[in-house]
């Protein structure tokens, strides 16, 4: 029955994606939460996410409006290094000890790159941008709700739907994901898109929903006991809070949502076992006793040693576990060096440098428009960058959907925001020496760039 529904759904997705490719992007973002229903029913190497992604990409390719140039693909400084990186990944897979896994992960990276390109191509209005934000947030909320229901059922001694990871010390809840860490990634990836919805909506019920969703996700984050996702929540809130202070944004609304998130984190910790509290606090309280940190350090050192086996293109994605410590790369550095070699590392670094160059100044440029949604999205992209920076020694970022969506949105905003003029608006300051700037191409649903800072105008 599930397979029949999947086939019908994919057919409908193809038709909808041809008519409006954004539908395919939204389906790719939300597909993770239904994969649990199809575990063990699909051929090896095929997942619901990949099937949805393939049909969404097919619809996008058919509806290319005369194969117009994509924002990212038309920029050589970005397109060349990222496609060379992908080529190195495929070549490395051909020589890998575990070829099926390496080529499977290469397909995964290729589809994430396609998602990045499609994000920049398919958002053409305010409604599209809001739809993307809501889809990401609600998909994360589904996973959070599943984890909380698991927690309640486990506490009551009832049957637990979905997966949990039990040890002698305690329990980690996985929701509808394959692991607690995967659920944690989904939850923290939803936070940067929740805050723009909260700050830009004038409806009180929408703000109340956003506050409730943040509380739900914060509570579920503790249930995952995933420290590499719990700590980034504090990092994100701290970065965005400081940015808002520099812009002179009113404190009340942000203090409320931050307080709710902190309260739910504290409530989850108080209702958890000693195992959960000790594991979360150990990297700060007693890092020397944390065996997980020692293992990650060993894997990081392993990356350089594995690179020497095949220095140019590496040993293939997820193939470092076949050497030395028999562990897979748990961080970006060892994955790049060991699995993609010096060439892959150089090309990926060049691509990231190109994205970072476009990230710089986005907040100031967004303040030159009259649209608070663009401004809040620019602030959230800085917060997302802080999360990704925290992940570098803890996760492989080019496997993370948040990384590729961040890339796509940075490129999208860079192409549409007005360029900075000498002496233009600075955070928290009045405009001075305002010169002309190049107007971006008009985008349906977004106002033309205004000659006044929205926060300054609001104050005056």
mmCIF file of N, CA and C in Angstrom, residues 31-162:
data_model
loop_
_atom_site.group_PDB
_atom_site.id
_atom_site.type_symbol
_atom_site.label_atom_id
_atom_site.label_comp_id
_atom_site.label_asym_id
_atom_site.label_seq_id
_atom_site.Cartn_x
_atom_site.Cartn_y
_atom_site.Cartn_z
ATOM 1 N N UNK A 31 10.775 15.676 2.386
ATOM 2 C CA UNK A 31 10.693 14.230 2.176
ATOM 3 C C UNK A 31 11.266 13.408 3.329
ATOM 4 N N UNK A 32 12.216 13.959 4.082
ATOM 5 C CA UNK A 32 12.887 13.176 5.120
ATOM 6 C C UNK A 32 11.900 12.622 6.150
ATOM 7 N N UNK A 33 10.853 13.370 6.428
ATOM 8 C CA UNK A 33 9.956 12.973 7.502
ATOM 9 C C UNK A 33 9.059 11.796 7.143
ATOM 10 N N UNK A 34 9.014 11.390 5.873
ATOM 11 C CA UNK A 34 8.184 10.241 5.504
ATOM 12 C C UNK A 34 9.020 9.014 5.170
ATOM 13 N N UNK A 35 10.340 9.145 5.190
ATOM 14 C CA UNK A 35 11.184 8.012 4.814
ATOM 15 C C UNK A 35 11.022 6.838 5.764
ATOM 16 N N UNK A 36 10.723 7.123 7.035
ATOM 17 C CA UNK A 36 10.574 6.059 8.015
ATOM 18 C C UNK A 36 9.468 5.076 7.615
ATOM 19 N N UNK A 37 8.436 5.567 6.938
ATOM 20 C CA UNK A 37 7.301 4.725 6.560
ATOM 21 C C UNK A 37 7.680 3.706 5.491
ATOM 22 N N UNK A 38 8.812 3.907 4.821
ATOM 23 C CA UNK A 38 9.185 3.039 3.703
ATOM 24 C C UNK A 38 10.471 2.249 3.965
ATOM 25 N N UNK A 39 10.907 2.231 5.226
ATOM 26 C CA UNK A 39 12.137 1.511 5.545
ATOM 27 C C UNK A 39 11.984 0.033 5.211
ATOM 28 N N UNK A 40 12.962 -0.526 4.466
ATOM 29 C CA UNK A 40 12.944 -1.942 4.120
ATOM 30 C C UNK A 40 12.060 -2.288 2.944
ATOM 31 N N UNK A 41 11.372 -1.307 2.358
ATOM 32 C CA UNK A 41 10.466 -1.599 1.256
ATOM 33 C C UNK A 41 11.024 -1.192 -0.098
ATOM 34 N N UNK A 42 12.118 -0.429 -0.114
ATOM 35 C CA UNK A 42 12.692 0.055 -1.365
ATOM 36 C C UNK A 42 13.989 -0.678 -1.671
ATOM 37 N N UNK A 43 14.376 -0.749 -2.951
ATOM 38 C CA UNK A 43 15.653 -1.395 -3.312
ATOM 39 C C UNK A 43 16.836 -0.731 -2.627
ATOM 40 N N UNK A 44 17.910 -1.487 -2.475
ATOM 41 C CA UNK A 44 19.109 -0.962 -1.824
ATOM 42 C C UNK A 44 19.628 0.261 -2.576
ATOM 43 N N UNK A 45 19.982 1.277 -1.818
ATOM 44 C CA UNK A 45 20.508 2.500 -2.408
ATOM 45 C C UNK A 45 19.453 3.514 -2.790
ATOM 46 N N UNK A 46 18.177 3.110 -2.768
ATOM 47 C CA UNK A 46 17.098 4.022 -3.116
ATOM 48 C C UNK A 46 16.342 4.423 -1.857
ATOM 49 N N UNK A 47 16.154 5.708 -1.668
ATOM 50 C CA UNK A 47 15.382 6.230 -0.546
ATOM 51 C C UNK A 47 14.259 7.105 -1.084
ATOM 52 N N UNK A 48 13.302 7.397 -0.229
ATOM 53 C CA UNK A 48 12.212 8.282 -0.631
ATOM 54 C C UNK A 48 12.762 9.647 -1.024
ATOM 55 N N UNK A 49 13.735 10.120 -0.253
ATOM 56 C CA UNK A 49 14.317 11.423 -0.557
ATOM 57 C C UNK A 49 14.941 11.468 -1.941
ATOM 58 N N UNK A 50 15.642 10.403 -2.328
ATOM 59 C CA UNK A 50 16.278 10.383 -3.636
ATOM 60 C C UNK A 50 15.245 10.261 -4.748
ATOM 61 N N UNK A 51 14.210 9.466 -4.508
ATOM 62 C CA UNK A 51 13.152 9.340 -5.512
ATOM 63 C C UNK A 51 12.438 10.671 -5.704
ATOM 64 N N UNK A 52 12.093 11.325 -4.604
ATOM 65 C CA UNK A 52 11.449 12.633 -4.687
ATOM 66 C C UNK A 52 12.367 13.631 -5.370
ATOM 67 N N UNK A 53 13.655 13.615 -5.005
ATOM 68 C CA UNK A 53 14.599 14.527 -5.614
ATOM 69 C C UNK A 53 14.726 14.327 -7.109
ATOM 70 N N UNK A 54 14.749 13.070 -7.559
ATOM 71 C CA UNK A 54 14.880 12.789 -8.987
ATOM 72 C C UNK A 54 13.679 13.319 -9.766
ATOM 73 N N UNK A 55 12.471 13.098 -9.247
ATOM 74 C CA UNK A 55 11.271 13.564 -9.942
ATOM 75 C C UNK A 55 11.169 15.093 -9.884
ATOM 76 N N UNK A 56 11.565 15.680 -8.761
ATOM 77 C CA UNK A 56 11.548 17.144 -8.656
ATOM 78 C C UNK A 56 12.535 17.767 -9.639
ATOM 79 N N UNK A 57 13.726 17.171 -9.758
ATOM 80 C CA UNK A 57 14.727 17.682 -10.693
ATOM 81 C C UNK A 57 14.249 17.531 -12.130
ATOM 82 N N UNK A 58 13.554 16.415 -12.423
ATOM 83 C CA UNK A 58 13.034 16.220 -13.777
ATOM 84 C C UNK A 58 12.021 17.308 -14.122
ATOM 85 N N UNK A 59 11.120 17.614 -13.187
ATOM 86 C CA UNK A 59 10.153 18.675 -13.432
ATOM 87 C C UNK A 59 10.806 20.028 -13.608
ATOM 88 N N UNK A 60 11.845 20.292 -12.822
ATOM 89 C CA UNK A 60 12.577 21.560 -12.915
ATOM 90 C C UNK A 60 13.279 21.686 -14.269
ATOM 91 N N UNK A 61 13.881 20.590 -14.746
ATOM 92 C CA UNK A 61 14.596 20.625 -16.021
ATOM 93 C C UNK A 61 13.634 20.829 -17.187
ATOM 94 N N UNK A 62 12.449 20.204 -17.099
ATOM 95 C CA UNK A 62 11.468 20.382 -18.178
ATOM 96 C C UNK A 62 10.978 21.827 -18.220
ATOM 97 N N UNK A 63 10.707 22.384 -17.059
ATOM 98 C CA UNK A 63 10.224 23.760 -16.980
ATOM 99 C C UNK A 63 11.391 24.693 -16.671
ATOM 100 N N UNK A 64 12.219 24.939 -17.634
ATOM 101 C CA UNK A 64 13.350 25.851 -17.447
ATOM 102 C C UNK A 64 13.140 27.167 -18.175
ATOM 103 N N UNK A 65 11.910 27.419 -18.689
ATOM 104 C CA UNK A 65 11.596 28.670 -19.364
ATOM 105 C C UNK A 65 12.644 28.966 -20.448
ATOM 106 N N UNK A 66 12.755 28.021 -21.373
ATOM 107 C CA UNK A 66 13.718 28.199 -22.455
ATOM 108 C C UNK A 66 15.150 27.991 -22.005
ATOM 109 N N UNK A 67 15.333 27.202 -20.923
ATOM 110 C CA UNK A 67 16.657 26.910 -20.376
ATOM 111 C C UNK A 67 17.436 28.199 -20.096
ATOM 112 N N UNK A 68 16.731 29.112 -19.398
ATOM 113 C CA UNK A 68 17.389 30.351 -18.993
ATOM 114 C C UNK A 68 18.541 30.029 -18.039
ATOM 115 N N UNK A 69 19.473 30.926 -17.935
ATOM 116 C CA UNK A 69 20.642 30.696 -17.101
ATOM 117 C C UNK A 69 20.271 30.706 -15.624
ATOM 118 N N UNK A 70 20.820 29.757 -14.883
ATOM 119 C CA UNK A 70 20.650 29.750 -13.438
ATOM 120 C C UNK A 70 21.597 30.772 -12.823
ATOM 121 N N UNK A 71 21.215 31.289 -11.659
ATOM 122 C CA UNK A 71 22.047 32.297 -10.998
ATOM 123 C C UNK A 71 23.419 31.717 -10.680
ATOM 124 N N UNK A 72 23.437 30.543 -10.073
ATOM 125 C CA UNK A 72 24.715 29.951 -9.676
ATOM 126 C C UNK A 72 25.498 29.463 -10.893
ATOM 127 N N UNK A 73 24.793 28.822 -11.844
ATOM 128 C CA UNK A 73 25.497 28.256 -12.994
ATOM 129 C C UNK A 73 26.089 29.327 -13.888
ATOM 130 N N UNK A 74 25.506 30.528 -13.881
ATOM 131 C CA UNK A 74 26.017 31.593 -14.736
ATOM 132 C C UNK A 74 27.185 32.335 -14.112
ATOM 133 N N UNK A 75 27.552 31.948 -12.884
ATOM 134 C CA UNK A 75 28.683 32.571 -12.191
ATOM 135 C C UNK A 75 29.858 31.608 -12.202
ATOM 136 N N UNK A 76 30.831 31.881 -13.046
ATOM 137 C CA UNK A 76 31.955 30.965 -13.205
ATOM 138 C C UNK A 76 32.740 30.736 -11.934
ATOM 139 N N UNK A 77 32.850 31.772 -11.085
ATOM 140 C CA UNK A 77 33.620 31.646 -9.850
ATOM 141 C C UNK A 77 32.992 30.646 -8.891
ATOM 142 N N UNK A 78 31.719 30.329 -9.083
ATOM 143 C CA UNK A 78 31.046 29.339 -8.241
ATOM 144 C C UNK A 78 30.839 28.026 -8.977
ATOM 145 N N UNK A 79 30.373 28.113 -10.221
ATOM 146 C CA UNK A 79 30.027 26.900 -10.960
ATOM 147 C C UNK A 79 31.248 26.031 -11.255
ATOM 148 N N UNK A 80 32.352 26.657 -11.651
ATOM 149 C CA UNK A 80 33.540 25.882 -12.026
ATOM 150 C C UNK A 80 34.085 25.066 -10.847
ATOM 151 N N UNK A 81 34.370 25.679 -9.688
ATOM 152 C CA UNK A 81 34.929 24.870 -8.600
ATOM 153 C C UNK A 81 33.964 23.820 -8.051
ATOM 154 N N UNK A 82 32.658 24.122 -7.992
ATOM 155 C CA UNK A 82 31.748 23.149 -7.403
ATOM 156 C C UNK A 82 31.556 21.947 -8.321
ATOM 157 N N UNK A 83 31.566 22.153 -9.634
ATOM 158 C CA UNK A 83 31.438 21.016 -10.542
ATOM 159 C C UNK A 83 32.751 20.239 -10.650
ATOM 160 N N UNK A 84 33.870 20.927 -10.513
ATOM 161 C CA UNK A 84 35.138 20.201 -10.446
ATOM 162 C C UNK A 84 35.218 19.372 -9.165
ATOM 163 N N UNK A 85 34.702 19.917 -8.069
ATOM 164 C CA UNK A 85 34.634 19.149 -6.823
ATOM 165 C C UNK A 85 33.787 17.896 -7.011
ATOM 166 N N UNK A 86 32.640 18.051 -7.662
ATOM 167 C CA UNK A 86 31.774 16.895 -7.916
ATOM 168 C C UNK A 86 32.478 15.878 -8.810
ATOM 169 N N UNK A 87 33.221 16.351 -9.801
ATOM 170 C CA UNK A 87 33.954 15.434 -10.686
ATOM 171 C C UNK A 87 35.002 14.653 -9.908
ATOM 172 N N UNK A 88 35.715 15.321 -8.995
ATOM 173 C CA UNK A 88 36.714 14.638 -8.168
ATOM 174 C C UNK A 88 36.042 13.583 -7.303
ATOM 175 N N UNK A 89 34.873 13.903 -6.761
ATOM 176 C CA UNK A 89 34.141 12.955 -5.924
ATOM 177 C C UNK A 89 33.788 11.699 -6.714
ATOM 178 N N UNK A 90 33.347 11.875 -7.960
ATOM 179 C CA UNK A 90 32.991 10.722 -8.801
ATOM 180 C C UNK A 90 34.236 9.916 -9.168
ATOM 181 N N UNK A 91 35.329 10.592 -9.531
ATOM 182 C CA UNK A 91 36.574 9.878 -9.874
ATOM 183 C C UNK A 91 37.097 9.116 -8.665
ATOM 184 N N UNK A 92 37.033 9.742 -7.485
ATOM 185 C CA UNK A 92 37.465 9.058 -6.277
ATOM 186 C C UNK A 92 36.636 7.818 -6.011
ATOM 187 N N UNK A 93 35.343 7.875 -6.320
ATOM 188 C CA UNK A 93 34.471 6.715 -6.108
ATOM 189 C C UNK A 93 34.873 5.548 -7.007
ATOM 190 N N UNK A 94 35.350 5.840 -8.221
ATOM 191 C CA UNK A 94 35.736 4.781 -9.160
ATOM 192 C C UNK A 94 36.902 3.944 -8.634
ATOM 193 N N UNK A 95 37.746 4.532 -7.788
ATOM 194 C CA UNK A 95 38.904 3.828 -7.242
ATOM 195 C C UNK A 95 38.703 3.408 -5.788
ATOM 196 N N UNK A 96 37.507 3.606 -5.273
ATOM 197 C CA UNK A 96 37.254 3.346 -3.859
ATOM 198 C C UNK A 96 37.168 1.848 -3.573
ATOM 199 N N UNK A 97 37.575 1.467 -2.380
ATOM 200 C CA UNK A 97 37.450 0.072 -1.932
ATOM 201 C C UNK A 97 35.980 -0.308 -1.863
ATOM 202 N N UNK A 98 35.169 0.575 -1.293
ATOM 203 C CA UNK A 98 33.725 0.354 -1.207
ATOM 204 C C UNK A 98 33.055 1.235 -2.246
ATOM 205 N N UNK A 99 33.072 0.772 -3.495
ATOM 206 C CA UNK A 99 32.542 1.581 -4.591
ATOM 207 C C UNK A 99 31.058 1.895 -4.438
ATOM 208 N N UNK A 100 30.189 0.918 -4.099
ATOM 209 C CA UNK A 100 28.754 1.240 -3.990
ATOM 210 C C UNK A 100 28.463 2.379 -3.024
ATOM 211 N N UNK A 101 29.122 2.365 -1.863
ATOM 212 C CA UNK A 101 28.882 3.434 -0.891
ATOM 213 C C UNK A 101 29.402 4.766 -1.409
ATOM 214 N N UNK A 102 30.588 4.752 -1.996
ATOM 215 C CA UNK A 102 31.186 5.996 -2.493
ATOM 216 C C UNK A 102 30.343 6.616 -3.593
ATOM 217 N N UNK A 103 29.863 5.818 -4.534
ATOM 218 C CA UNK A 103 29.067 6.374 -5.631
ATOM 219 C C UNK A 103 27.688 6.786 -5.136
ATOM 220 N N UNK A 104 27.171 6.067 -4.141
ATOM 221 C CA UNK A 104 25.886 6.436 -3.553
ATOM 222 C C UNK A 104 25.968 7.810 -2.883
ATOM 223 N N UNK A 105 27.056 8.044 -2.161
ATOM 224 C CA UNK A 105 27.230 9.345 -1.509
ATOM 225 C C UNK A 105 27.531 10.437 -2.534
ATOM 226 N N UNK A 106 28.185 10.075 -3.637
ATOM 227 C CA UNK A 106 28.418 11.053 -4.705
ATOM 228 C C UNK A 106 27.085 11.505 -5.301
ATOM 229 N N UNK A 107 26.162 10.575 -5.474
ATOM 230 C CA UNK A 107 24.822 10.918 -5.964
ATOM 231 C C UNK A 107 24.122 11.828 -4.960
ATOM 232 N N UNK A 108 24.301 11.536 -3.694
ATOM 233 C CA UNK A 108 23.703 12.374 -2.641
ATOM 234 C C UNK A 108 24.208 13.815 -2.724
ATOM 235 N N UNK A 109 25.513 13.985 -2.881
ATOM 236 C CA UNK A 109 26.080 15.324 -2.982
ATOM 237 C C UNK A 109 25.589 16.015 -4.248
ATOM 238 N N UNK A 110 25.491 15.274 -5.348
ATOM 239 C CA UNK A 110 25.012 15.852 -6.603
ATOM 240 C C UNK A 110 23.577 16.354 -6.462
ATOM 241 N N UNK A 111 22.744 15.597 -5.761
ATOM 242 C CA UNK A 111 21.349 16.005 -5.579
ATOM 243 C C UNK A 111 21.243 17.204 -4.640
ATOM 244 N N UNK A 112 22.111 17.274 -3.651
ATOM 245 C CA UNK A 112 22.118 18.444 -2.774
ATOM 246 C C UNK A 112 22.574 19.691 -3.543
ATOM 247 N N UNK A 113 23.535 19.523 -4.438
ATOM 248 C CA UNK A 113 23.945 20.635 -5.285
ATOM 249 C C UNK A 113 22.793 21.075 -6.180
ATOM 250 N N UNK A 114 22.055 20.097 -6.714
ATOM 251 C CA UNK A 114 20.891 20.436 -7.539
ATOM 252 C C UNK A 114 19.862 21.215 -6.726
ATOM 253 N N UNK A 115 19.668 20.818 -5.457
ATOM 254 C CA UNK A 115 18.754 21.551 -4.584
ATOM 255 C C UNK A 115 19.215 22.993 -4.419
ATOM 256 N N UNK A 116 20.515 23.182 -4.234
ATOM 257 C CA UNK A 116 21.091 24.529 -4.103
ATOM 258 C C UNK A 116 20.783 25.368 -5.331
ATOM 259 N N UNK A 117 20.976 24.801 -6.519
ATOM 260 C CA UNK A 117 20.727 25.532 -7.764
ATOM 261 C C UNK A 117 19.246 25.835 -7.916
ATOM 262 N N UNK A 118 18.406 24.844 -7.584
ATOM 263 C CA UNK A 118 16.961 25.014 -7.736
ATOM 264 C C UNK A 118 16.404 26.071 -6.783
ATOM 265 N N UNK A 119 16.967 26.179 -5.591
ATOM 266 C CA UNK A 119 16.519 27.207 -4.655
ATOM 267 C C UNK A 119 16.685 28.590 -5.277
ATOM 268 N N UNK A 120 17.826 28.810 -5.921
ATOM 269 C CA UNK A 120 18.056 30.106 -6.551
ATOM 270 C C UNK A 120 17.201 30.341 -7.772
ATOM 271 N N UNK A 121 16.770 29.277 -8.438
ATOM 272 C CA UNK A 121 15.993 29.405 -9.673
ATOM 273 C C UNK A 121 14.499 29.564 -9.433
ATOM 274 N N UNK A 122 13.986 28.951 -8.369
ATOM 275 C CA UNK A 122 12.532 28.804 -8.243
ATOM 276 C C UNK A 122 11.869 29.826 -7.335
ATOM 277 N N UNK A 123 12.633 30.555 -6.517
ATOM 278 C CA UNK A 123 12.041 31.582 -5.662
ATOM 279 C C UNK A 123 11.931 32.872 -6.462
ATOM 280 N N UNK A 124 10.710 33.249 -6.784
ATOM 281 C CA UNK A 124 10.489 34.435 -7.610
ATOM 282 C C UNK A 124 9.593 35.464 -6.941
ATOM 283 N N UNK A 125 9.137 35.186 -5.726
ATOM 284 C CA UNK A 125 8.237 36.117 -5.062
ATOM 285 C C UNK A 125 8.333 35.941 -3.553
ATOM 286 N N UNK A 126 7.731 36.871 -2.832
ATOM 287 C CA UNK A 126 7.651 36.778 -1.372
ATOM 288 C C UNK A 126 6.940 35.496 -0.960
ATOM 289 N N UNK A 127 5.869 35.149 -1.664
ATOM 290 C CA UNK A 127 5.123 33.937 -1.328
ATOM 291 C C UNK A 127 5.998 32.700 -1.446
ATOM 292 N N UNK A 128 6.842 32.643 -2.484
ATOM 293 C CA UNK A 128 7.745 31.500 -2.654
ATOM 294 C C UNK A 128 8.728 31.398 -1.488
ATOM 295 N N UNK A 129 9.282 32.534 -1.087
ATOM 296 C CA UNK A 129 10.247 32.533 0.012
ATOM 297 C C UNK A 129 9.591 32.105 1.318
ATOM 298 N N UNK A 130 8.388 32.605 1.575
ATOM 299 C CA UNK A 130 7.663 32.199 2.777
ATOM 300 C C UNK A 130 7.320 30.709 2.736
ATOM 301 N N UNK A 131 6.957 30.208 1.563
ATOM 302 C CA UNK A 131 6.633 28.786 1.432
ATOM 303 C C UNK A 131 7.847 27.920 1.762
ATOM 304 N N UNK A 132 9.027 28.343 1.287
ATOM 305 C CA UNK A 132 10.245 27.586 1.598
ATOM 306 C C UNK A 132 10.513 27.585 3.097
ATOM 307 N N UNK A 133 10.405 28.751 3.727
ATOM 308 C CA UNK A 133 10.661 28.846 5.170
ATOM 309 C C UNK A 133 9.681 27.992 5.961
ATOM 310 N N UNK A 134 8.401 28.086 5.630
ATOM 311 C CA UNK A 134 7.399 27.312 6.368
ATOM 312 C C UNK A 134 7.589 25.810 6.169
ATOM 313 N N UNK A 135 7.945 25.397 4.967
ATOM 314 C CA UNK A 135 8.144 23.962 4.717
ATOM 315 C C UNK A 135 9.296 23.418 5.544
ATOM 316 N N UNK A 136 10.407 24.144 5.582
ATOM 317 C CA UNK A 136 11.561 23.705 6.371
ATOM 318 C C UNK A 136 11.203 23.633 7.851
ATOM 319 N N UNK A 137 10.518 24.673 8.336
ATOM 320 C CA UNK A 137 10.165 24.716 9.763
ATOM 321 C C UNK A 137 9.177 23.619 10.128
ATOM 322 N N UNK A 138 8.134 23.431 9.329
ATOM 323 C CA UNK A 138 7.114 22.431 9.655
ATOM 324 C C UNK A 138 7.671 21.009 9.536
ATOM 325 N N UNK A 139 8.581 20.786 8.574
ATOM 326 C CA UNK A 139 9.215 19.468 8.466
ATOM 327 C C UNK A 139 10.017 19.164 9.729
ATOM 328 N N UNK A 140 10.737 20.164 10.242
ATOM 329 C CA UNK A 140 11.478 19.974 11.493
ATOM 330 C C UNK A 140 10.521 19.767 12.657
ATOM 331 N N UNK A 141 9.378 20.474 12.648
ATOM 332 C CA UNK A 141 8.406 20.342 13.736
ATOM 333 C C UNK A 141 7.788 18.953 13.770
ATOM 334 N N UNK A 142 7.599 18.339 12.604
ATOM 335 C CA UNK A 142 7.071 16.964 12.570
ATOM 336 C C UNK A 142 8.027 16.009 13.267
ATOM 337 N N UNK A 143 9.321 16.149 12.972
ATOM 338 C CA UNK A 143 10.315 15.310 13.639
ATOM 339 C C UNK A 143 10.355 15.565 15.136
ATOM 340 N N UNK A 144 10.229 16.832 15.538
ATOM 341 C CA UNK A 144 10.233 17.165 16.965
ATOM 342 C C UNK A 144 9.018 16.570 17.667
ATOM 343 N N UNK A 145 7.848 16.681 17.032
ATOM 344 C CA UNK A 145 6.626 16.135 17.629
ATOM 345 C C UNK A 145 6.720 14.624 17.782
ATOM 346 N N UNK A 146 7.306 13.957 16.779
ATOM 347 C CA UNK A 146 7.465 12.503 16.870
ATOM 348 C C UNK A 146 8.371 12.124 18.036
ATOM 349 N N UNK A 147 9.449 12.884 18.236
ATOM 350 C CA UNK A 147 10.364 12.603 19.349
ATOM 351 C C UNK A 147 9.682 12.825 20.689
ATOM 352 N N UNK A 148 8.874 13.881 20.805
ATOM 353 C CA UNK A 148 8.171 14.144 22.066
ATOM 354 C C UNK A 148 7.146 13.054 22.347
ATOM 355 N N UNK A 149 6.459 12.567 21.310
ATOM 356 C CA UNK A 149 5.502 11.470 21.504
ATOM 357 C C UNK A 149 6.230 10.197 21.919
ATOM 358 N N UNK A 150 7.400 9.958 21.335
ATOM 359 C CA UNK A 150 8.202 8.813 21.762
ATOM 360 C C UNK A 150 8.563 8.935 23.234
ATOM 361 N N UNK A 151 8.960 10.121 23.624
ATOM 362 C CA UNK A 151 9.344 10.376 25.011
ATOM 363 C C UNK A 151 8.173 10.102 25.958
ATOM 364 N N UNK A 152 6.995 10.601 25.594
ATOM 365 C CA UNK A 152 5.815 10.389 26.441
ATOM 366 C C UNK A 152 5.453 8.915 26.529
ATOM 367 N N UNK A 153 5.500 8.222 25.383
ATOM 368 C CA UNK A 153 5.164 6.796 25.381
ATOM 369 C C UNK A 153 6.181 5.996 26.181
ATOM 370 N N UNK A 154 7.446 6.351 26.047
ATOM 371 C CA UNK A 154 8.500 5.636 26.783
ATOM 372 C C UNK A 154 8.352 5.846 28.281
ATOM 373 N N UNK A 155 8.046 7.079 28.674
ATOM 374 C CA UNK A 155 7.863 7.372 30.090
ATOM 375 C C UNK A 155 6.679 6.620 30.672
ATOM 376 N N UNK A 156 5.642 6.419 29.848
ATOM 377 C CA UNK A 156 4.442 5.719 30.318
ATOM 378 C C UNK A 156 4.554 4.216 30.179
ATOM 379 N N UNK A 157 5.657 3.738 29.596
ATOM 380 C CA UNK A 157 5.840 2.295 29.435
ATOM 381 C C UNK A 157 5.054 1.709 28.297
ATOM 382 N N UNK A 158 4.587 2.554 27.362
ATOM 383 C CA UNK A 158 3.802 2.060 26.242
ATOM 384 C C UNK A 158 4.658 1.756 25.025
ATOM 385 N N UNK A 159 3.983 1.438 23.911
ATOM 386 C CA UNK A 159 4.684 1.112 22.673
ATOM 387 C C UNK A 159 5.202 2.394 22.034
ATOM 388 N N UNK A 160 6.451 2.378 21.617
ATOM 389 C CA UNK A 160 7.098 3.556 21.045
ATOM 390 C C UNK A 160 7.107 3.434 19.534
ATOM 391 N N UNK A 161 6.507 4.428 18.864
ATOM 392 C CA UNK A 161 6.500 4.453 17.408
ATOM 393 C C UNK A 161 7.756 5.159 16.928
ATOM 394 N N UNK A 162 8.438 4.583 15.945
ATOM 395 C CA UNK A 162 9.673 5.179 15.469
ATOM 396 C C UNK A 162 10.875 4.565 16.163
#
